[in-house]
PDB file of C-alpha atoms in Angstrom:
ATOM      1  CA  MET A   1       2.997 153.412  26.989  1.00 40.00           C
ATOM      2  CA  ARG A   2       1.473 153.465  23.365  1.00 40.00           C
ATOM      3  CA  ASN A   3      -0.471 156.377  21.480  1.00 43.00           C
ATOM      4  CA  GLY A   4      -2.702 155.445  18.408  1.00 42.00           C
ATOM      5  CA  PRO A   5      -4.198 158.352  16.724  1.00 42.00           C
ATOM      6  CA  ALA A   6      -7.282 157.871  15.070  1.00 39.00           C
ATOM      7  CA  PHE A   7      -8.591 159.875  12.365  1.00 36.00           C
ATOM      8  CA  VAL A   8     -12.277 160.651  11.431  1.00 38.00           C
ATOM      9  CA  LEU A   9     -12.782 162.508   8.235  1.00 37.00           C
ATOM     10  CA  LEU A  10     -16.156 164.107   7.650  1.00 37.00           C
ATOM     11  CA  ALA A  11     -16.310 165.424   4.166  1.00 38.00           C
ATOM     12  CA  ALA A  12     -19.372 167.395   3.364  1.00 41.00           C
ATOM     13  CA  ALA A  13     -17.921 168.632   0.099  1.00 41.00           C
ATOM     14  CA  CYS A  14     -18.960 165.351  -1.463  1.00 40.00           C
ATOM     15  CA  ALA A  15     -22.668 166.626  -1.350  1.00 42.00           C
ATOM     16  CA  ALA A  16     -21.334 169.290  -3.953  1.00 43.00           C
ATOM     17  CA  LEU A  17     -21.556 166.535  -6.384  1.00 42.00           C
ATOM     18  CA  ALA A  18     -25.109 166.292  -5.743  1.00 43.00           C
ATOM     19  CA  ALA A  19     -25.989 169.755  -6.029  1.00 46.00           C
ATOM     20  CA  PRO A  20     -26.704 169.970  -9.630  1.00 48.00           C
ATOM     21  CA  ALA A  21     -28.971 166.985  -9.635  1.00 44.00           C
ATOM     22  CA  ALA A  22     -30.712 168.347  -6.500  1.00 44.00           C
ATOM     23  CA  SER A  23     -31.231 171.681  -8.188  1.00 46.00           C
ATOM     24  CA  ALA A  24     -32.721 170.083 -11.155  1.00 45.00           C
ATOM     25  CA  GLY A  25     -35.172 168.105  -8.869  1.00 46.00           C
ATOM     26  CA  ALA A  26     -36.348 170.833  -6.999  1.00 45.00           C
ATOM     27  CA  LEU A  27     -37.418 172.677 -10.352  1.00 44.00           C
ATOM     28  CA  ASN A  28     -38.993 169.681 -11.508  1.00 49.00           C
ATOM     29  CA  GLY A  29     -40.881 169.395  -7.976  1.00 50.00           C
ATOM     30  CA  SER A  30     -39.286 165.942  -7.332  1.00 48.00           C
ATOM     31  CA  PRO A  31     -39.810 164.806  -3.769  1.00 51.00           C
ATOM     32  CA  LEU A  32     -36.083 163.782  -3.354  1.00 47.00           C
ATOM     33  CA  ALA A  33     -34.691 167.064  -4.058  1.00 48.00           C
ATOM     34  CA  LEU A  34     -32.958 168.389  -0.928  1.00 48.00           C
ATOM     35  CA  PRO A  35     -31.189 171.571  -0.475  1.00 54.00           C
ATOM     36  CA  LEU A  36     -27.571 169.927   0.636  1.00 52.00           C
ATOM     37  CA  ILE A  37     -26.073 173.262   0.881  1.00 52.00           C
ATOM     38  CA  HIS A  38     -27.656 176.230   1.864  1.00 54.00           C
ATOM     39  CA  ASP A  39     -26.779 180.152   2.067  1.00 58.00           C
ATOM     40  CA  GLY A  40     -23.807 179.795  -0.274  1.00 60.00           C
ATOM     41  CA  ALA A  41     -21.717 177.793   2.361  1.00 61.00           C
ATOM     42  CA  LYS A  42     -18.990 176.352   0.957  1.00 65.00           C
ATOM     43  CA  PRO A  43     -17.569 172.666   1.647  1.00 66.00           C
ATOM     44  CA  GLU A  44     -15.390 172.108   4.692  1.00 67.00           C
ATOM     45  CA  LEU A  45     -13.189 169.463   5.828  1.00 63.00           C
ATOM     46  CA  VAL A  46     -13.639 168.504   9.359  1.00 61.00           C
ATOM     47  CA  LEU A  47     -10.742 166.489  11.253  1.00 61.00           C
ATOM     48  CA  ALA A  48     -11.277 164.785  14.573  1.00 58.00           C
ATOM     49  CA  GLN A  49      -8.446 162.925  16.450  1.00 58.00           C
ATOM     50  CA  ARG A  50      -9.068 160.231  19.113  1.00 59.00           C
ATOM     51  CA  THR A  51      -5.966 159.180  21.424  1.00 59.00           C
ATOM     52  CA  ILE A  52      -5.621 155.852  22.973  1.00 58.00           C
ATOM     53  CA  THR A  53      -3.523 155.506  26.139  1.00 60.00           C
ATOM     54  CA  ARG A  54      -2.469 151.989  27.450  1.00 55.00           C
ATOM     55  CA  SER A  55       0.067 151.132  30.165  1.00 55.00           C
ATOM     56  CA  TRP A  56       2.226 148.141  30.523  1.00 53.00           C
ATOM     57  CA  GLY A  57       3.327 147.124  33.724  1.00 54.00           C
ATOM     58  CA  LEU A  58       6.191 145.013  34.946  1.00 52.00           C
ATOM     59  CA  SER A  59       5.494 141.310  35.621  1.00 52.00           C
ATOM     60  CA  GLU A  60       6.423 139.999  39.275  1.00 53.00           C
ATOM     61  CA  ASP A  61       9.184 137.896  37.623  1.00 51.00           C
ATOM     62  CA  SER A  62      10.905 141.125  36.376  1.00 51.00           C
ATOM     63  CA  THR A  63      14.447 141.762  37.268  1.00 53.00           C
ATOM     64  CA  TYR A  64      16.289 145.018  37.218  1.00 49.00           C
ATOM     65  CA  ALA A  65      20.498 145.245  37.450  1.00 51.00           C
ATOM     66  CA  GLU A  66      22.330 148.285  37.455  1.00 52.00           C
ATOM     67  CA  ILE A  67      26.168 148.139  36.616  1.00 52.00           C
ATOM     68  CA  SER A  68      28.176 150.913  37.642  1.00 51.00           C
ATOM     69  CA  LEU A  69      31.557 151.003  35.119  1.00 50.00           C
ATOM     70  CA  PRO A  70      34.846 152.470  36.277  1.00 51.00           C
ATOM     71  CA  ASP A  71      36.058 155.928  35.114  1.00 67.00           C
ATOM     72  CA  TRP A  72      37.138 156.134  31.499  1.00 78.00           C
ATOM     73  CA  LYS A  73      40.486 156.474  30.960  1.00 87.00           C
ATOM     74  CA  SER A  74      42.272 157.818  27.539  1.00 89.00           C
ATOM     75  CA  GLU A  75      44.212 155.492  25.925  1.00 91.00           C
ATOM     76  CA  GLY A  76      46.357 157.911  23.915  1.00 93.00           C
ATOM     77  CA  TRP A  77      47.186 159.647  27.017  1.00 95.00           C
ATOM     78  CA  ALA A  78      48.373 156.366  28.694  1.00 94.00           C
ATOM     79  CA  MET A  79      50.480 155.556  25.851  1.00 96.00           C
ATOM     80  CA  ALA A  80      51.911 158.885  25.804  1.00 96.00           C
ATOM     81  CA  LEU A  81      52.728 159.108  29.371  1.00 96.00           C
ATOM     82  CA  SER A  82      54.440 155.713  29.525  1.00 96.00           C
ATOM     83  CA  GLY A  83      56.333 156.288  26.138  1.00 96.00           C
ATOM     84  CA  ALA A  84      58.077 159.353  27.714  1.00 96.00           C
ATOM     85  CA  VAL A  85      58.382 158.082  30.972  1.00 96.00           C
ATOM     86  CA  PRO A  86      57.893 154.214  31.539  1.00 96.00           C
ATOM     87  CA  GLY A  87      55.408 153.356  34.243  1.00 96.00           C
ATOM     88  CA  ALA A  88      53.894 157.014  34.041  1.00 96.00           C
ATOM     89  CA  GLY A  89      50.789 155.802  32.066  1.00 95.00           C
ATOM     90  CA  HIS A  90      50.366 153.029  34.070  1.00 94.00           C
ATOM     91  CA  ALA A  91      50.347 154.957  37.208  1.00 94.00           C
ATOM     92  CA  TYR A  92      47.378 157.149  35.401  1.00 94.00           C
ATOM     93  CA  LEU A  93      45.423 154.034  35.055  1.00 92.00           C
ATOM     94  CA  GLY A  94      46.032 152.891  38.514  1.00 90.00           C
ATOM     95  CA  GLU A  95      48.151 149.832  37.312  1.00 90.00           C
ATOM     96  CA  SER A  96      50.753 148.135  39.774  1.00 91.00           C
ATOM     97  CA  SER A  97      52.576 146.649  36.737  1.00 89.00           C
ATOM     98  CA  GLY A  98      54.285 150.304  35.759  1.00 93.00           C
ATOM     99  CA  PHE A  99      56.528 149.850  38.524  1.00 95.00           C
ATOM    100  CA  VAL A 100      58.429 147.191  36.694  1.00 95.00           C
ATOM    101  CA  PHE A 101      58.735 149.597  33.798  1.00 96.00           C
ATOM    102  CA  ALA A 102      60.092 152.376  36.004  1.00 96.00           C
ATOM    103  CA  LEU A 103      62.799 150.064  37.543  1.00 97.00           C
ATOM    104  CA  LEU A 104      63.900 149.105  34.115  1.00 97.00           C
ATOM    105  CA  GLU A 105      64.120 152.602  33.130  1.00 97.00           C
ATOM    106  CA  ALA A 106      66.294 153.429  36.048  1.00 97.00           C
ATOM    107  CA  GLY A 107      68.546 150.413  35.618  1.00 97.00           C
ATOM    108  CA  GLY A 108      69.173 151.203  31.931  1.00 97.00           C
ATOM    109  CA  TRP A 109      70.045 154.840  32.832  1.00 97.00           C
ATOM    110  CA  VAL A 110      72.293 153.690  35.694  1.00 98.00           C
ATOM    111  CA  ALA A 111      74.137 150.844  33.494  1.00 97.00           C
ATOM    112  CA  ARG A 112      74.445 153.620  30.635  1.00 97.00           C
ATOM    113  CA  ARG A 113      76.414 155.845  33.046  1.00 97.00           C
ATOM    114  CA  HIS A 114      78.428 153.187  34.537  1.00 98.00           C
ATOM    115  CA  PHE A 115      79.624 151.764  31.346  1.00 98.00           C
ATOM    116  CA  ASP A 116      80.348 155.356  29.896  1.00 97.00           C
ATOM    117  CA  SER A 117      82.180 156.350  33.054  1.00 97.00           C
ATOM    118  CA  ARG A 118      84.046 152.906  33.057  1.00 97.00           C
ATOM    119  CA  SER A 119      85.203 153.730  29.318  1.00 97.00           C
ATOM    120  CA  ASP A 120      86.419 157.032  30.089  1.00 96.00           C
ATOM    121  CA  ARG A 121      88.659 155.759  33.048  1.00 97.00           C
ATOM    122  CA  LEU A 122      90.311 153.052  30.892  1.00 97.00           C
ATOM    123  CA  ARG A 123      91.137 155.678  28.109  1.00 96.00           C
ATOM    124  CA  GLU A 124      92.617 157.731  31.036  1.00 96.00           C
ATOM    125  CA  SER A 125      94.609 154.822  32.285  1.00 96.00           C
ATOM    126  CA  ALA A 126      95.599 154.294  28.595  1.00 96.00           C
ATOM    127  CA  GLY A 127      96.914 157.902  28.364  1.00 95.00           C
ATOM    128  CA  VAL A 128      98.800 157.550  31.818  1.00 96.00           C
ATOM    129  CA  PHE A 129     100.511 154.283  30.454  1.00 96.00           C
ATOM    130  CA  LEU A 130     101.425 155.775  27.225  1.00 96.00           C
ATOM    131  CA  GLY A 131     102.870 159.123  28.795  1.00 95.00           C
ATOM    132  CA  ASN A 132     103.821 162.024  26.871  1.00 96.00           C
ATOM    133  CA  PRO A 133     105.034 161.158  23.407  1.00 96.00           C
ATOM    134  CA  ALA A 134     107.134 164.280  23.325  1.00 95.00           C
ATOM    135  CA  ASP A 135     109.167 162.635  26.073  1.00 94.00           C
ATOM    136  CA  SER A 136     111.679 160.141  24.812  1.00 91.00           C
ATOM    137  CA  SER A 137     110.932 158.068  28.114  1.00 92.00           C
ATOM    138  CA  ALA A 138     107.363 157.662  27.054  1.00 95.00           C
ATOM    139  CA  ALA A 139     106.146 154.022  26.184  1.00 96.00           C
ATOM    140  CA  TRP A 140     105.690 155.561  22.822  1.00 97.00           C
ATOM    141  CA  SER A 141     107.531 158.807  21.725  1.00 96.00           C
ATOM    142  CA  PHE A 142     107.987 160.859  18.551  1.00 96.00           C
ATOM    143  CA  ALA A 143     111.874 160.715  18.632  1.00 95.00           C
ATOM    144  CA  ARG A 144     111.949 157.014  18.947  1.00 95.00           C
ATOM    145  CA  TRP A 145     109.629 156.511  16.096  1.00 95.00           C
ATOM    146  CA  GLU A 146     111.773 159.155  13.987  1.00 94.00           C
ATOM    147  CA  GLU A 147     114.990 157.166  14.765  1.00 93.00           C
ATOM    148  CA  SER A 148     113.461 153.998  13.841  1.00 91.00           C
ATOM    149  CA  GLY A 149     112.963 155.269  10.390  1.00 91.00           C
ATOM    150  CA  GLY A 150     109.236 156.173  10.781  1.00 87.00           C
ATOM    151  CA  GLY A 151     109.912 159.523   9.015  1.00 89.00           C
ATOM    152  CA  ASP A 152     109.021 163.002  10.094  1.00 92.00           C
ATOM    153  CA  ALA A 153     106.740 162.977  13.349  1.00 93.00           C
ATOM    154  CA  THR A 154     105.265 166.615  12.443  1.00 94.00           C
ATOM    155  CA  GLU A 155     102.016 165.144  11.450  1.00 94.00           C
ATOM    156  CA  MET A 156     101.717 162.855  14.376  1.00 95.00           C
ATOM    157  CA  ARG A 157     102.498 165.818  16.696  1.00 95.00           C
ATOM    158  CA  ALA A 158      99.610 167.783  15.254  1.00 96.00           C
ATOM    159  CA  LEU A 159      97.282 164.903  15.525  1.00 96.00           C
ATOM    160  CA  TYR A 160      98.288 164.505  19.107  1.00 96.00           C
ATOM    161  CA  GLN A 161      97.237 167.806  19.863  1.00 94.00           C
ATOM    162  CA  LEU A 162      94.121 167.757  17.865  1.00 95.00           C
ATOM    163  CA  ASP A 163      92.596 164.448  18.069  1.00 95.00           C
ATOM    164  CA  ARG A 164      93.965 162.295  20.946  1.00 94.00           C
ATOM    165  CA  SER A 165      91.584 159.318  20.311  1.00 94.00           C
ATOM    166  CA  THR A 166      92.572 158.738  16.622  1.00 96.00           C
ATOM    167  CA  PHE A 167      96.182 159.392  17.726  1.00 97.00           C
ATOM    168  CA  ASN A 168      96.014 156.526  20.299  1.00 96.00           C
ATOM    169  CA  GLU A 169      94.164 154.108  17.700  1.00 96.00           C
ATOM    170  CA  ARG A 170      96.803 154.668  14.905  1.00 96.00           C
ATOM    171  CA  ILE A 171      99.871 154.008  17.344  1.00 96.00           C
ATOM    172  CA  ALA A 172      98.049 150.933  18.955  1.00 96.00           C
ATOM    173  CA  ARG A 173      96.784 149.278  15.678  1.00 95.00           C
ATOM    174  CA  ASP A 174      98.810 150.492  12.767  1.00 95.00           C
ATOM    175  CA  PRO A 175     102.112 148.510  12.505  1.00 94.00           C
ATOM    176  CA  ALA A 176     103.822 151.537  10.584  1.00 94.00           C
ATOM    177  CA  TYR A 177     103.992 153.177  14.027  1.00 96.00           C
ATOM    178  CA  ALA A 178     105.302 150.035  15.933  1.00 94.00           C
ATOM    179  CA  GLY A 179     109.016 151.575  15.985  1.00 94.00           C
ATOM    180  CA  GLY A 180     107.804 154.004  18.338  1.00 95.00           C
ATOM    181  CA  TRP A 181     107.270 152.027  21.172  1.00 97.00           C
ATOM    182  CA  GLN A 182     109.855 150.857  23.946  1.00 94.00           C
ATOM    183  CA  VAL A 183     111.312 147.203  24.026  1.00 92.00           C
ATOM    184  CA  ARG A 184     110.044 145.405  27.086  1.00 89.00           C
ATOM    185  CA  ALA A 185     109.500 142.088  28.173  1.00 88.00           C
ATOM    186  CA  ILE A 186     105.906 142.529  27.976  1.00 89.00           C
ATOM    187  CA  PRO A 187     105.099 144.713  24.776  1.00 92.00           C
ATOM    188  CA  PRO A 188     103.693 148.016  25.756  1.00 95.00           C
ATOM    189  CA  ARG A 189     101.799 148.308  22.809  1.00 95.00           C
ATOM    190  CA  ASP A 190      99.807 145.113  23.401  1.00 95.00           C
ATOM    191  CA  GLU A 191      99.001 146.633  27.073  1.00 95.00           C
ATOM    192  CA  PHE A 192      98.004 150.020  25.794  1.00 97.00           C
ATOM    193  CA  ARG A 193      95.857 148.203  23.206  1.00 96.00           C
ATOM    194  CA  ASN A 194      94.447 146.209  25.987  1.00 97.00           C
ATOM    195  CA  PHE A 195      93.280 149.446  27.692  1.00 97.00           C
ATOM    196  CA  LEU A 196      91.656 150.697  24.539  1.00 97.00           C
ATOM    197  CA  ASP A 197      89.878 147.410  23.659  1.00 97.00           C
ATOM    198  CA  ARG A 198      88.281 147.361  27.267  1.00 97.00           C
ATOM    199  CA  ALA A 199      87.355 150.917  26.823  1.00 97.00           C
ATOM    200  CA  ASP A 200      85.592 150.151  23.330  1.00 97.00           C
ATOM    201  CA  GLY A 201      83.805 147.261  25.000  1.00 97.00           C
ATOM    202  CA  MET A 202      82.155 149.671  27.655  1.00 98.00           C
ATOM    203  CA  LEU A 203      81.319 151.853  24.885  1.00 97.00           C
ATOM    204  CA  ALA A 204      79.299 148.836  23.224  1.00 97.00           C
ATOM    205  CA  ARG A 205      77.747 148.077  26.575  1.00 98.00           C
ATOM    206  CA  LYS A 206      76.822 151.600  26.789  1.00 97.00           C
ATOM    207  CA  ARG A 207      74.947 151.471  23.520  1.00 97.00           C
ATOM    208  CA  TYR A 208      73.285 148.431  24.481  1.00 97.00           C
ATOM    209  CA  ALA A 209      71.910 149.837  27.621  1.00 97.00           C
ATOM    210  CA  THR A 210      70.826 152.860  25.381  1.00 97.00           C
ATOM    211  CA  THR A 211      68.872 150.439  23.093  1.00 98.00           C
ATOM    212  CA  GLY A 212      67.548 148.792  26.041  1.00 97.00           C
ATOM    213  CA  ILE A 213      66.200 152.017  27.241  1.00 98.00           C
ATOM    214  CA  TRP A 214      64.320 152.736  24.047  1.00 97.00           C
ATOM    215  CA  ILE A 215      62.853 149.095  24.093  1.00 97.00           C
ATOM    216  CA  ASN A 216      61.576 149.626  27.566  1.00 97.00           C
ATOM    217  CA  HIS A 217      59.814 152.928  26.520  1.00 97.00           C
ATOM    218  CA  LEU A 218      58.335 151.123  23.325  1.00 97.00           C
ATOM    219  CA  VAL A 219      57.052 148.382  25.227  1.00 97.00           C
ATOM    220  CA  ALA A 220      55.811 150.473  28.247  1.00 97.00           C
ATOM    221  CA  ALA A 221      53.887 152.582  25.972  1.00 97.00           C
ATOM    222  CA  LEU A 222      52.086 149.629  24.297  1.00 96.00           C
ATOM    223  CA  ASP A 223      51.674 148.012  27.634  1.00 96.00           C
ATOM    224  CA  ALA A 224      49.898 150.940  28.800  1.00 95.00           C
ATOM    225  CA  LEU A 225      47.714 151.158  25.588  1.00 94.00           C
ATOM    226  CA  ARG A 226      46.871 147.337  26.213  1.00 93.00           C
ATOM    227  CA  ALA A 227      46.182 147.903  29.892  1.00 92.00           C
ATOM    228  CA  ALA A 228      43.806 151.066  28.952  1.00 91.00           C
ATOM    229  CA  ARG A 229      41.868 149.044  26.508  1.00 88.00           C
ATOM    230  CA  ILE A 230      41.209 146.188  28.886  1.00 86.00           C
ATOM    231  CA  GLY A 231      40.250 148.455  31.573  1.00 82.00           C
ATOM    232  CA  ASN A 232      37.994 150.764  29.382  1.00 77.00           C
ATOM    233  CA  LEU A 233      34.562 150.339  27.954  1.00 60.00           C
ATOM    234  CA  PRO A 234      33.732 153.003  25.209  1.00 53.00           C
ATOM    235  CA  LEU A 235      31.456 155.092  27.551  1.00 51.00           C
ATOM    236  CA  ARG A 236      31.747 158.816  28.901  1.00 48.00           C
ATOM    237  CA  ARG A 237      32.635 159.182  32.498  1.00 48.00           C
ATOM    238  CA  ASN A 238      29.359 160.343  33.333  1.00 52.00           C
ATOM    239  CA  LEU A 239      27.386 157.310  31.667  1.00 53.00           C
ATOM    240  CA  GLN A 240      26.141 154.310  33.203  1.00 54.00           C
ATOM    241  CA  LEU A 241      25.051 150.995  31.673  1.00 52.00           C
ATOM    242  CA  LYS A 242      21.718 149.538  32.829  1.00 55.00           C
ATOM    243  CA  VAL A 243      20.520 146.049  32.065  1.00 51.00           C
ATOM    244  CA  LYS A 244      17.001 145.159  32.231  1.00 56.00           C
ATOM    245  CA  ALA A 245      15.091 141.862  32.019  1.00 54.00           C
ATOM    246  CA  ALA A 246      11.496 141.727  31.987  1.00 56.00           C
ATOM    247  CA  GLY A 247       8.514 139.410  31.280  1.00 53.00           C
ATOM    248  CA  GLY A 248       5.226 141.448  30.080  1.00 53.00           C
ATOM    249  CA  LEU A 249       2.271 140.215  28.300  1.00 54.00           C
ATOM    250  CA  GLY A 250       4.468 138.888  25.425  1.00 56.00           C
ATOM    251  CA  SER A 251       7.640 136.870  25.533  1.00 59.00           C
ATOM    252  CA  PRO A 252      10.315 138.052  28.234  1.00 58.00           C
ATOM    253  CA  SER A 253      12.913 140.556  26.899  1.00 60.00           C
ATOM    254  CA  VAL A 254      16.181 141.765  28.194  1.00 54.00           C
ATOM    255  CA  THR A 255      17.172 145.360  27.431  1.00 59.00           C
ATOM    256  CA  ALA A 256      20.219 147.520  28.004  1.00 55.00           C
ATOM    257  CA  CYS A 257      20.365 151.177  28.043  1.00 58.00           C
ATOM    258  CA  LEU A 258      22.830 153.979  28.799  1.00 53.00           C
ATOM    259  CA  GLU A 259      21.910 156.516  31.445  1.00 57.00           C
ATOM    260  CA  ARG A 260      23.453 160.029  31.810  1.00 54.00           C
ATOM    261  CA  ARG A 261      23.659 161.665  34.957  1.00 56.00           C
ATOM    262  CA  PHE A 262      23.970 165.237  35.499  1.00 50.00           C
TER     263      PHE A 262
END
């Protein structure tokens, strides 16, 4: 559809330029003297408009295709969901790959809990093996250490009551406290230290599991963002993309437009 306005200007005002000459001619009796302006009328500007309407129809070889797009998903929301709970953002997007991140998350927490519990049990076993240092029959005792020339055990007694973990590390690894151990075929100090080493190993594995959990959160968030961007077109939910190919009077053309539905 085309509209072509055409304006025609009728200007009677230009006759005013000839008015003095016409008046002069009238006074002289000239036959060319014509009264162009009568009765004191003022010049007027007259405008006229004409509208031209022309229709363009589709040719027989025109094609029309409509493409419906899936619902738009928030990329930020998908990333935040999977960052908080791996797999949640993928579920929001309808992606089945989030199941893998959910399994990894559950496995990481199970492993973390297992290693933490295993470390605690090993330390408890170390305490059972050691016995009560106040008892002279324990694997390590205050009395035996004092008798070996270690000195006054008052500080060690206080440390045993306040910080059991530091106490165990000190008697297991510091040669200055070796005199407090019993004398056996298999040195009890080595057995006790083995308990502690295994407990520390479990704690190290717990830290690895914790690191894996955080990495899983990060990877899940980035993967949810990737999935959202791949699945998304920058269109609102109530918009559709229409592609139209037509061959009119001129050369064939292909156009695309967005259609909003209410």
